């Protein structure tokens, strides 16, 4: 059964990315997000953030060239424009 993932405020997705990046390696990203947003958001909204972050990560880590992702030769990171976070927050997503 497929379900639609609710849209989230783009500022929340950007905040989620920043907090997960800051605390990378300390815990699983879902635990980091739950701990950070638990008092501010409903569980469904936290889950929506997790799904949207995963979808965005899959887009960015792929090898397909994209105008949204900048690959730097010899670097193990990729650069993305903030606009991609805004699109990832509101684009229809089904899981």
XYZ file of N, CA and C in Angstrom:
285
model
N 0.836 -1.177 0.000
C 0.000 0.000 0.000
C 0.886 1.248 0.000
N 0.621 2.156 -0.897
C 1.401 3.386 -0.956
C 0.697 4.478 -0.168
N 1.526 5.311 0.437
C 0.990 6.428 1.221
C 1.741 7.691 0.838
N 1.030 8.778 0.880
C 1.631 10.076 0.600
C 2.322 10.595 1.864
N 3.495 11.176 1.672
C 4.232 11.785 2.781
C 3.858 13.254 2.829
N 3.445 13.728 3.993
C 3.015 15.120 4.094
C 4.165 16.083 3.802
N 3.817 17.226 3.233
C 4.805 18.278 2.994
C 5.229 18.857 4.338
N 6.434 19.415 4.366
C 6.943 20.043 5.583
C 7.393 21.460 5.263
N 7.528 22.255 6.274
C 8.051 23.608 6.112
C 9.501 23.492 5.645
N 9.865 24.141 4.534
C 11.236 24.065 4.051
C 12.277 24.450 5.115
N 11.947 25.407 5.971
C 12.886 25.804 7.029
C 13.157 24.643 7.983
N 12.153 23.797 8.214
C 12.340 22.634 9.085
C 13.259 21.606 8.438
N 13.125 21.407 7.124
C 13.997 20.455 6.437
C 15.443 20.945 6.449
N 15.629 22.229 6.264
C 16.982 22.802 6.322
C 17.535 22.650 7.737
N 16.724 22.935 8.736
C 17.147 22.772 10.133
C 17.492 21.313 10.423
N 16.673 20.395 9.918
C 16.925 18.962 10.127
C 18.264 18.563 9.525
N 18.534 19.033 8.324
C 19.820 18.732 7.678
C 20.986 19.278 8.510
N 20.848 20.496 8.967
C 21.930 21.114 9.743
C 22.197 20.361 11.040
N 21.145 19.951 11.749
C 21.336 19.265 13.022
C 21.908 17.867 12.808
N 21.455 17.171 11.767
C 21.992 15.834 11.487
C 23.455 15.935 11.061
N 23.780 16.927 10.262
C 25.171 17.117 9.835
C 26.058 17.446 11.031
N 25.565 18.301 11.907
C 26.338 18.701 13.090
C 26.610 17.518 14.017
N 25.621 16.625 14.158
C 25.745 15.511 15.095
C 26.055 14.176 14.405
N 26.504 14.252 13.155
C 26.800 13.039 12.391
C 27.796 12.160 13.144
N 27.495 10.868 13.169
C 28.382 9.924 13.821
C 28.070 9.675 15.284
N 27.217 10.513 15.881
C 26.880 10.313 17.288
C 25.718 9.343 17.445
N 24.753 9.399 16.543
C 23.576 8.528 16.572
C 23.051 8.382 15.160
N 22.095 7.482 14.996
C 21.365 7.359 13.750
C 20.607 8.668 13.503
N 20.449 9.054 12.260
C 19.790 10.331 11.957
C 18.360 10.392 12.483
N 17.655 9.258 12.500
C 16.281 9.288 13.009
C 16.252 9.610 14.503
N 17.213 9.107 15.253
C 17.286 9.405 16.687
C 17.642 10.873 16.903
N 18.542 11.389 16.091
C 18.919 12.801 16.186
C 17.699 13.688 15.932
N 16.944 13.368 14.876
C 15.767 14.175 14.541
C 14.691 14.090 15.619
N 14.453 12.894 16.121
C 13.446 12.746 17.170
C 13.833 13.535 18.415
N 15.083 13.440 18.820
C 15.531 14.174 19.994
C 15.445 15.679 19.818
N 15.740 16.138 18.612
C 15.747 17.577 18.350
C 14.337 18.158 18.228
N 13.429 17.434 17.576
C 12.111 17.987 17.266
C 10.979 17.478 18.156
N 11.246 16.562 19.054
C 10.194 15.896 19.816
C 9.243 16.851 20.533
N 9.759 17.908 21.115
C 8.901 18.831 21.856
C 8.222 19.873 20.969
N 8.645 19.967 19.725
C 8.099 20.991 18.825
C 7.139 20.449 17.779
N 7.321 19.193 17.365
C 6.542 18.658 16.247
C 5.808 17.384 16.636
N 4.729 17.127 15.933
C 4.007 15.867 16.083
C 4.856 14.743 15.473
N 4.679 13.514 15.951
C 5.450 12.386 15.409
C 5.322 12.227 13.892
N 4.149 12.493 13.338
C 3.949 12.376 11.888
C 4.818 13.368 11.127
N 4.990 14.559 11.670
C 5.832 15.569 11.021
C 7.299 15.175 11.089
N 7.720 14.589 12.192
C 9.109 14.123 12.321
C 9.358 12.997 11.328
N 8.392 12.090 11.196
C 8.516 10.999 10.232
C 8.582 11.540 8.806
N 7.769 12.548 8.507
C 7.800 13.167 7.180
C 9.175 13.781 6.911
N 9.771 14.426 7.917
C 11.127 14.972 7.764
C 12.127 13.856 7.465
N 12.003 12.739 8.165
C 12.913 11.616 7.952
C 12.796 11.076 6.526
N 11.569 10.861 6.053
C 11.362 10.374 4.688
C 11.929 11.356 3.660
N 11.677 12.624 3.873
C 12.132 13.628 2.910
C 13.654 13.777 2.921
N 14.263 13.655 4.097
C 15.733 13.699 4.155
C 16.338 12.491 3.442
N 15.728 11.324 3.614
C 16.210 10.122 2.947
C 16.080 10.244 1.431
N 14.947 10.746 0.965
C 14.747 10.939 -0.471
C 15.766 11.928 -1.035
N 16.016 12.996 -0.310
C 16.997 13.990 -0.741
C 18.400 13.391 -0.753
N 18.738 12.611 0.264
C 20.056 11.971 0.315
C 20.249 11.032 -0.875
N 19.212 10.282 -1.223
C 19.308 9.381 -2.369
C 19.504 10.141 -3.669
N 18.869 11.282 -3.798
C 19.045 12.116 -4.990
C 20.473 12.649 -5.066
N 20.981 13.126 -3.956
C 22.301 13.756 -3.932
C 23.424 12.734 -4.089
N 23.270 11.544 -3.531
C 24.351 10.562 -3.578
C 24.446 9.839 -4.916
N 23.431 9.948 -5.736
C 23.448 9.278 -7.031
C 24.547 9.812 -7.940
N 24.870 9.032 -8.953
C 25.922 9.426 -9.893
C 25.388 10.174 -11.107
N 24.080 10.267 -11.221
C 23.479 10.950 -12.354
C 23.719 12.448 -12.247
N 24.164 13.039 -13.340
C 24.390 14.485 -13.338
C 23.071 15.208 -13.149
N 23.123 16.258 -12.370
C 21.931 17.027 -12.062
C 22.309 18.498 -11.960
N 21.446 19.386 -12.421
C 21.746 20.811 -12.256
C 21.649 21.252 -10.793
N 21.118 20.380 -9.929
C 20.931 20.711 -8.524
C 22.113 20.317 -7.654
N 22.978 19.453 -8.176
C 24.080 18.910 -7.377
C 25.399 19.217 -8.063
N 26.355 19.748 -7.306
C 27.679 20.077 -7.837
C 28.673 19.052 -7.305
N 29.319 18.345 -8.229
C 30.330 17.355 -7.883
C 31.698 18.022 -7.975
N 32.457 17.998 -6.922
C 33.812 18.538 -6.916
C 34.781 17.375 -7.097
N 35.629 17.437 -8.118
C 36.586 16.358 -8.353
C 37.510 16.195 -7.157
N 37.710 14.941 -6.768
C 38.606 14.637 -5.667
C 38.045 14.915 -4.288
N 36.783 15.316 -4.193
C 36.153 15.610 -2.900
C 35.124 14.530 -2.590
N 34.925 14.231 -1.322
C 33.946 13.224 -0.939
C 32.613 13.850 -0.526
N 32.392 15.088 -0.870
C 31.126 15.751 -0.576
C 30.570 16.348 -1.856
N 29.308 16.720 -1.785
C 28.639 17.359 -2.918
C 27.990 18.631 -2.427
N 27.927 19.588 -3.280
C 27.306 20.859 -2.943
C 25.912 20.919 -3.551
N 24.969 21.439 -2.783
C 23.610 21.608 -3.291
C 23.131 23.008 -2.954
N 22.291 23.522 -3.810
C 21.701 24.825 -3.594
C 20.575 24.694 -2.580
N 20.367 25.712 -1.784
C 19.296 25.692 -0.786
C 17.929 25.457 -1.428
N 17.790 25.804 -2.668
C 16.526 25.621 -3.378
C 16.105 24.159 -3.407
N 17.068 23.244 -3.460
C 16.731 21.822 -3.502
C 16.061 21.390 -2.194
N 16.441 21.999 -1.081
C 15.785 21.690 0.187
C 14.341 22.172 0.172
N 14.128 23.341 -0.403
C 12.766 23.871 -0.480
C 11.889 22.970 -1.354
N 12.438 22.528 -2.480
C 11.679 21.634 -3.363
C 11.428 20.290 -2.688
N 12.430 19.750 -2.002
C 12.284 18.452 -1.331
C 11.254 18.510 -0.211
N 11.056 19.663 0.376
C 10.109 19.807 1.481
C 8.658 19.769 1.019
N 8.397 20.214 -0.218
C 6.999 20.359 -0.640
C 6.606 19.490 -1.840
N 7.573 18.913 -2.518
C 7.255 18.077 -3.690
C 6.498 16.836 -3.233
N 5.446 16.446 -3.962
C 4.719 15.227 -3.584
C 5.664 14.030 -3.486
N 5.524 13.261 -2.420
C 6.391 12.115 -2.151
C 5.525 10.955 -1.689
N 5.740 9.800 -2.275
C 4.983 8.604 -1.900
C 5.956 7.549 -1.432
N 5.597 6.873 -0.341
C 6.445 5.777 0.152
C 5.652 4.501 0.159
